[in-house]
């Protein structure tokens, strides 16, 4: 559990690099900071009251709360989590990492133009008003979606769909970058090796994400389920990477490294809700499908006028939906796959999408009331690193 | 004295250097200065793909070679560059010859022809 | 023939290119060479902070655009660069015009005016 | 077991960076992709039939097979592996990571000139026809080398010798890079910090590689053996790094960072077959020796005409042989060191070398029959990143 | 325990990148090597005699020794450590990683001008003469500080105060860099993304550092204590990152990425001595305080004439002291916080500071007697990478 | 008007700037443009080692400083550069002086001598 939590934490620098390599030199620091600062803001929020909201005693299935969980005061060191034989603090931390990574995922859609203070405020409010309730509904034993039987092994709906859809909404709200041209590669990634390294770290961390989530299952199956989740995670990532690469090769005549990396992420996203519930062969199918569909989604999207800079929606939103639905169609445990289960999964997706849309619109309106969301044209032109943070990522050449 | 500035393909630098060495006096120690640059002209860059979007950059990487020479060496040097840099395909670049009024060797302070 | 070397703000390159295209004959294929450089003048760089220590660099990133032209095109090109590069704020840069004695197209070996 | 598997996985991006930093800017993406794509290709192959070939029921000690292992269909979630008390799926994944990393190691010898499609096909065929049989012979309880008593704790023969020798054969088959000059530093590494970071990640991951392999031992010793393997791994890496550094310092007057990093890897390679079988002091010796010998091998080799771009043979081949033989000479468990054991180890090395040579010649002939192995001169000149993948690793300066 | 040790090991490349990104291009390799070479030198020293000195049978509480621990010969594979049920070899390795990272921390203060051979010798002597005794006093059950009841969970005094203070002393001894100007940003970091990635890896590795240290506690509490230490570590890092960022924002008008990263490290340092002894809420306070105080210390220091290149003292020295004292003021276990405990902690800090000052002066005098400490002006001007190691970190552009 | 292009050692830039400031009128705001380049001449680069193989690069990192000046300032500027850039060792570089026919300040459109 603790090593899983540590692995998930490594996803933060992993995501930071994955995104940071894809933007231009002038915006790399602010992009990396988006991920790191989630750790700072949500890291504090989660201990102060986030955990209480998500996993406190359920108030009618809609939200949790316990005064004793504020500041984690009520959790003594040796308090075990439910009957799982692990300390509750370990569970708090594991879940906290999920809460940290989710808003960081969103940042990819609005990179290179969002104002830093606005993103900070957005992160705080969105986590509190959108993430915590969703997590409660799906993962708290008394949450209403959980009670309905919606399956979400490690956060397909709570993390990826909610992040992907919110990213899309926010990208539309903020508008495209000043030099965005639909359908063209108008902005080139400044450091693809960073992006590939980031993908590698994400993939490593994801094993913590998915295998660690086996703890949610009843005691005796937890161990084997972790091994199963590990296997499906690896298999789906491999299949999706291969599928994206090959599809792109056929379609554009070039197998790209960014495609390979994106495929890995797409496969990891899609298997997330299903990891402990499907067989390795099903994982192969889920992965391959998500690789192709996300690739198409990303390319199709690029013809539209909205500008999801780093394709947070195309990968996390679309991948999350594929995974959530296929979980219902392919799971063999804890229930057998059935049309009914697919229906439930669709309900879960619908609730996730709806909550993300409404929540993001509300939160971004709130934020905008306090401080503008978007950087000025001059700031965007000169880069947010130097204008907002007073830093340049690289210093070389002359005079140094 | 003249200042020669030649825009060439990066991969032809070695060949140009080889040719220059054979026409300039100093052999191993022939003198020149090289800079990176990007050129716009009839040649187009190679297609790049980013998540399925294509772009074909108009600016292409080139090198600029600068050589200061006494008049007698200008024509041989130009010919040497032509031999080394030519591939016959669009994008081979240009040679510019401009007048050089004075030239000073910093180490010794020597001026003019013998400082070149 | 003249060699125009213009120091401009990096973010004005696109505008300069647009203007140049409209005055030069080759349209899409107008020719020029671009280099990075750093300039010192009245303009100062933006403040940078390293662990609470501040510094304001005096050298500011610029681009140098080089274009070789026949005499008739010099004035239009200068005007085009002025239109594209001017913001009216300190740091807009300079245009230098120097004589060009010879110009050789490497691909064909053509010389002088028609090689420009 | 699962954390070990995750650690081994991190070796993939680690190796990608280690190699990627050593090539030129124009080939960094394709070099990184060589490692990543092994994860995709072998990741799928292993689940589909690779595991069945290597660890299925032995067909006379020569190869494994079980129809039920195709697609891992026969492995239920709670099926334990032998009597070790770990889920078989965890073992499948752990072994799968070894299969992934091995062809990735080979890619170092042919960097900057191999055609990407050819490498893909090579990886698939080589893993199937060379790696799976070798793994079966050495690690399956019924494999003929295993039965003979050849010791290979974590893959000295199966992984490193086979990869190193195959790398050499393939490098000779493909020919040197266009600008390779024997004995000179004709190609400079474009980003040594990447290489050093890659070495750091490899070293971290190697603990999973070696310590995780303790699971192959009988139950009660597995825990302590893991601690022993950890200790010997760390000690050998430190000793080899120091030895390479000092040797180079004396010999060339300069202690280089690339030498330090190469020493780490050489030590890790050499201790791999011995990790759980020797004492920490023996590990010190194995490390120091491998550091010096690999350093000499790499320098000596560079005078020859063949071009092993990133020294896959000099480090993995030579280091693996040193380790395999010394295992026989220094082990205190599961058998005492003896001349007989050294003889067995030599046999293992011989079989590994022979199989690698024959197998690689056969596989490369097969591949060449389908698609040329080597990039055209123009592609090599302009770099494989832009010509094959339509990408440039770095975008900076003008116009961005 | 073993995974914790592996995590701590990852701190070595993490620190290497953290520091390497902050120096200029011409010194990045030597800076990275400072960290890596500690692994080589101390890695060998620890096995040969370092562990015997620190954890051998106590000679009157002042130093340990056991001939049988030389080369770890006396530790059989299945020897358990005390009564904790873990193999002693695992403990040896875990402690070894601490010994490796400590001199690496010091290197930050003297970057860009120390001579490489001098640093090597310094590392060897300092670890032997300063680190091993201190570790014995504080962590050996018979060490005199341990017996007095000084608390140091995971190395606040032994690792961070001793490294930070030694760094300061050494920086003063060696003198400022040739282009250092007090109070000005005279040297710009050449690659901040490396620094941020390094911070991310450090933070990940720190969980091993702190959570792994729970093994020092009596059996039954070890598990829960690890979860507590994990929680406090994460919380303090988040709070400190936020505090540094906000303080800097208010004070200088710019939230910097380097500030965010520095805050993470400051928080991790400060919580180190307290991790398993305080509540999450206390950790929040310790983190926030250390973020602000270290930020002030670093800025205040920069007006002085001595040049601690990468602020090893401002972050590790100051952060370590804050943590050590607050441990006494906030701990709830193993003893209740009290004025007396604060007194004991102050004593520990005093002893740490005193030992570091005296020890570093002595060791640097010894080193200087053998080989000059400082690079020549020309070497410093042209960069240590090319002059000392015969390497350049990056090769690009022309002719490659 | 003249255009001065000086190739200097990177580490002498500061000294050159100091000297230039003292002879040019604008003090803090003296104007110049700097570019990176690599030079070939008698000086050789420092030995580099890659896994035991050695290489001694012939191209050495230099900076090119460009300054446009009215005639009266040329000689003082040349002397200033000599003072700042000279170390007396092989590799100090060169100063090239070429004629400048026109000079335009982009911000204002001023031309000639007063735009320099
Ligand atoms: N008039 C010019 N001014 C500046 N640079 C030029 C000029 N003509 C050519 N160049 C440089 O030469 C390069 C090659 O020119 P291009 O038109 O692509 O090929 P070619 O000269 O073979 O027809 C250009 O990229 C540019 O850098
Ligand atoms: N005489 C000159 N020689 C060389 N470069 C110059 C000269 N004058 C201006 N420049 C270049 O033009 C840039 C802009 O000059 P600056 O004085 O900042 O603004 P402005 O020209 O708008 O007054 C400088 O950074 C420098 O690169
Ligand atoms: N004729 C020339 N043309 C172009 N660049 C030159 C010329 N002469 C010298 N240089 C530049 O000056 C630098 C120093 O020259 P070098 O021969 O090494 O030393 P020195 O001038 O002190 O004898 C060279 O690296 C080159 O960049």
XYZ file of C-alpha atoms in Angstrom, chain E residues 10-311:
302
model
C 17.089 6.652 -6.251
C 17.815 9.791 -4.254
C 21.363 9.663 -5.603
C 20.422 10.293 -9.244
C 17.651 12.547 -7.948
C 20.111 14.736 -6.081
C 22.520 14.588 -8.995
C 19.889 16.057 -11.297
C 18.614 18.513 -8.702
C 22.102 19.942 -8.336
C 23.159 19.355 -11.945
C 20.332 21.470 -13.309
C 21.331 24.432 -11.135
C 24.910 24.781 -12.288
C 26.164 26.056 -15.629
C 26.460 23.865 -18.707
C 30.195 23.663 -18.323
C 30.006 22.061 -14.874
C 27.007 19.788 -15.072
C 28.853 16.485 -15.448
C 31.206 17.063 -12.563
C 28.272 18.078 -10.404
C 26.331 14.941 -11.277
C 29.451 12.861 -10.694
C 29.781 14.231 -7.165
C 26.628 12.386 -6.246
C 27.312 9.251 -8.270
C 30.841 8.914 -7.030
C 29.656 8.920 -3.416
C 27.787 5.768 -4.276
C 31.028 4.254 -5.564
C 33.335 5.421 -2.775
C 31.021 5.106 0.203
C 29.433 2.008 -1.333
C 32.770 0.257 -1.026
C 33.832 1.910 2.258
C 30.572 0.913 3.961
C 30.988 -2.758 3.147
C 34.677 -2.776 4.002
C 34.605 -0.995 7.359
C 32.030 1.807 7.486
C 29.232 -0.356 8.819
C 31.576 -1.806 11.438
C 32.386 1.695 12.649
C 28.819 2.873 12.810
C 26.942 -0.199 13.956
C 29.574 -2.569 15.370
C 29.712 -3.334 19.072
C 29.935 -0.017 20.840
C 33.306 0.971 22.287
C 32.006 3.011 25.182
C 29.265 4.700 23.170
C 31.773 6.593 21.021
C 32.393 4.343 18.063
C 31.514 0.855 16.926
C 33.834 -1.940 15.891
C 33.801 -5.634 15.174
C 36.476 -7.384 13.200
C 33.856 -9.778 11.955
C 31.936 -6.915 10.341
C 34.871 -5.933 8.187
C 33.783 -6.871 4.676
C 30.509 -7.997 6.282
C 32.094 -11.412 6.663
C 30.325 -12.104 9.922
C 26.847 -11.504 8.606
C 25.412 -14.724 7.357
C 22.585 -14.553 4.950
C 19.948 -15.528 7.444
C 21.215 -13.504 10.369
C 18.350 -11.348 11.576
C 18.843 -7.783 12.703
C 18.266 -7.593 16.468
C 14.810 -8.959 17.005
C 13.095 -7.152 14.176
C 12.636 -10.112 11.906
C 14.462 -8.542 8.983
C 17.777 -9.827 7.671
C 20.705 -7.791 8.967
C 21.988 -7.426 5.404
C 18.875 -5.450 4.550
C 19.625 -3.131 7.454
C 23.246 -2.777 6.342
C 22.118 -1.695 2.907
C 19.429 0.660 4.136
C 21.918 2.416 6.408
C 24.507 2.369 3.650
C 22.270 4.471 1.444
C 22.126 7.132 4.147
C 25.898 7.164 4.338
C 26.039 7.572 0.561
C 23.616 10.436 0.288
C 25.112 12.557 3.081
C 28.426 13.586 1.491
C 26.560 13.981 -1.801
C 24.456 16.658 -0.117
C 27.602 18.527 0.880
C 28.801 18.697 -2.705
C 26.160 21.304 -3.486
C 27.975 23.972 -1.494
C 31.252 23.658 -3.330
C 29.999 22.979 -6.838
C 31.680 24.586 -9.844
C 35.106 24.970 -8.190
C 36.124 21.984 -6.042
C 38.764 19.700 -7.539
C 37.455 16.228 -8.246
C 40.283 14.249 -6.601
C 39.990 16.406 -3.491
C 36.276 15.739 -3.320
C 36.862 12.007 -3.612
C 39.316 12.017 -0.743
C 37.125 14.329 1.298
C 34.180 11.976 0.866
C 36.150 8.998 2.056
C 37.624 10.725 5.092
C 34.550 12.669 6.092
C 32.341 9.585 5.978
C 34.815 7.684 8.090
C 35.691 10.382 10.596
C 32.509 12.402 10.883
C 29.536 10.436 9.605
C 30.243 7.022 11.103
C 30.805 8.347 14.652
C 27.729 10.566 14.499
C 25.590 7.712 13.209
C 26.907 5.561 16.044
C 26.124 8.142 18.713
C 22.578 8.729 17.539
C 21.401 5.411 16.120
C 23.343 2.667 17.817
C 21.377 1.553 20.897
C 24.549 2.070 22.908
C 25.489 5.424 21.367
C 25.755 8.148 23.980
C 23.281 10.515 22.350
C 20.809 7.702 21.868
C 21.120 6.807 25.514
C 20.542 10.410 26.525
C 17.230 10.221 24.687
C 17.963 12.483 21.727
C 15.392 11.711 19.059
C 16.293 11.531 15.382
C 13.822 9.515 13.397
C 15.487 9.362 10.020
C 18.559 11.491 10.108
C 17.813 15.150 10.830
C 21.028 15.488 12.805
C 23.111 12.687 11.383
C 22.344 13.427 7.769
C 21.037 16.936 7.258
C 22.550 19.067 10.014
C 25.911 17.407 9.630
C 25.821 17.768 5.845
C 24.476 21.318 5.893
C 26.965 22.624 8.438
C 29.892 20.805 6.843
C 28.826 22.281 3.532
C 28.942 25.776 4.961
C 32.346 25.273 6.535
C 33.749 23.800 3.359
C 32.296 26.567 1.199
C 33.995 29.150 3.403
C 37.221 27.213 3.336
C 37.261 26.961 -0.449
C 36.084 30.493 -1.150
C 33.494 31.838 -3.568
C 33.349 31.090 -7.281
C 35.270 33.499 -9.478
C 32.152 35.179 -10.805
C 30.137 35.156 -7.591
C 28.642 38.518 -6.681
C 26.956 38.665 -3.270
C 23.260 39.428 -3.456
C 23.040 39.032 -7.211
C 21.911 36.189 -9.389
C 25.348 35.989 -10.921
C 25.082 32.392 -12.059
C 21.966 31.124 -13.798
C 20.800 27.494 -13.579
C 21.357 25.889 -16.953
C 18.484 23.434 -16.932
C 15.654 23.957 -14.453
C 13.562 21.041 -15.733
C 16.396 18.752 -14.584
C 16.262 20.401 -11.181
C 12.519 19.902 -10.972
C 12.763 16.285 -12.066
C 15.504 15.798 -9.521
C 13.260 17.244 -6.833
C 10.550 14.817 -7.905
C 12.868 11.827 -7.637
C 14.191 13.018 -4.278
C 10.703 13.349 -2.946
C 9.786 9.849 -4.154
C 12.964 8.436 -2.650
C 12.399 10.262 0.615
C 9.444 8.029 1.358
C 11.938 5.202 1.558
C 14.155 7.351 3.732
C 11.464 8.212 6.228
C 8.962 5.362 6.057
C 11.774 2.810 5.974
C 13.202 4.236 9.166
C 10.196 2.958 11.072
C 12.086 -0.288 11.298
C 14.102 1.248 14.106
C 11.035 1.089 16.318
C 9.914 -1.939 18.316
C 8.191 -4.642 16.251
C 4.456 -4.100 16.569
C 4.513 -0.335 15.969
C 6.808 -0.550 12.972
C 4.019 -0.991 10.398
C 1.725 1.774 11.640
C 4.741 3.999 12.261
C 5.738 3.604 8.648
C 2.289 4.756 7.578
C 2.516 7.690 9.967
C 5.969 8.625 8.710
C 4.721 8.438 5.152
C 1.824 10.732 5.979
C 3.882 13.305 7.821
C 6.508 13.265 5.081
C 3.990 13.966 2.366
C 2.179 16.581 4.409
C 5.291 18.484 5.409
C 6.592 18.519 1.841
C 3.286 19.860 0.528
C 3.049 22.519 3.233
C 6.631 23.660 2.824
C 6.355 23.857 -0.967
C 3.245 25.972 -0.647
C 4.768 28.146 2.058
C 7.981 28.853 0.138
C 6.025 29.598 -3.031
C 3.618 31.979 -1.340
C 6.269 33.704 0.724
C 8.375 34.329 -2.355
C 5.355 35.489 -4.272
C 4.525 38.092 -1.643
C 8.124 39.128 -1.197
C 9.396 39.201 -4.772
C 6.197 39.286 -6.761
C 6.984 36.024 -8.532
C 6.217 32.414 -7.593
C 9.229 30.560 -8.951
C 9.573 26.947 -9.909
C 12.914 26.758 -8.158
C 11.193 28.048 -5.033
C 8.547 25.352 -5.310
C 11.210 22.673 -5.675
C 13.318 24.098 -2.876
C 10.268 24.200 -0.646
C 9.627 20.514 -1.247
C 13.178 19.688 -0.191
C 13.068 22.020 2.813
C 9.899 20.369 4.045
C 11.306 16.890 3.546
C 14.450 17.829 5.450
C 12.589 19.367 8.359
C 10.233 16.427 8.816
C 13.039 13.875 8.669
C 13.915 13.804 12.381
C 10.242 13.970 13.347
C 8.513 11.773 10.794
C 7.384 8.894 12.981
C 6.940 10.939 16.149
C 4.453 13.704 15.325
C 0.882 13.981 14.078
C 0.000 14.989 10.511
C -1.173 18.374 11.760
C 2.160 18.992 13.459
C 3.827 17.981 10.206
C 1.795 20.642 8.439
C 3.164 23.213 10.854
C 6.740 21.967 10.664
C 6.551 22.004 6.893
C 5.078 25.492 6.600
C 7.586 26.927 9.041
C 10.568 25.318 7.393
C 9.405 26.528 3.976
C 9.363 30.148 5.105
C 12.457 30.045 7.310
C 14.640 28.240 4.764
C 13.496 30.690 2.095
C 14.539 33.590 4.308
C 17.789 31.875 5.251
C 18.713 31.305 1.627
C 18.016 34.910 0.681
C 19.673 36.375 3.707
C 22.706 34.250 3.150
C 23.053 35.401 -0.406
C 23.962 38.865 0.857
C 26.947 37.480 2.721
C 30.308 36.981 1.147
C 30.556 33.221 1.337
C 29.239 31.242 -1.603
C 27.233 28.125 -0.846
C 26.603 27.463 -4.543
C 23.433 25.426 -4.333
C 22.365 26.362 -0.806
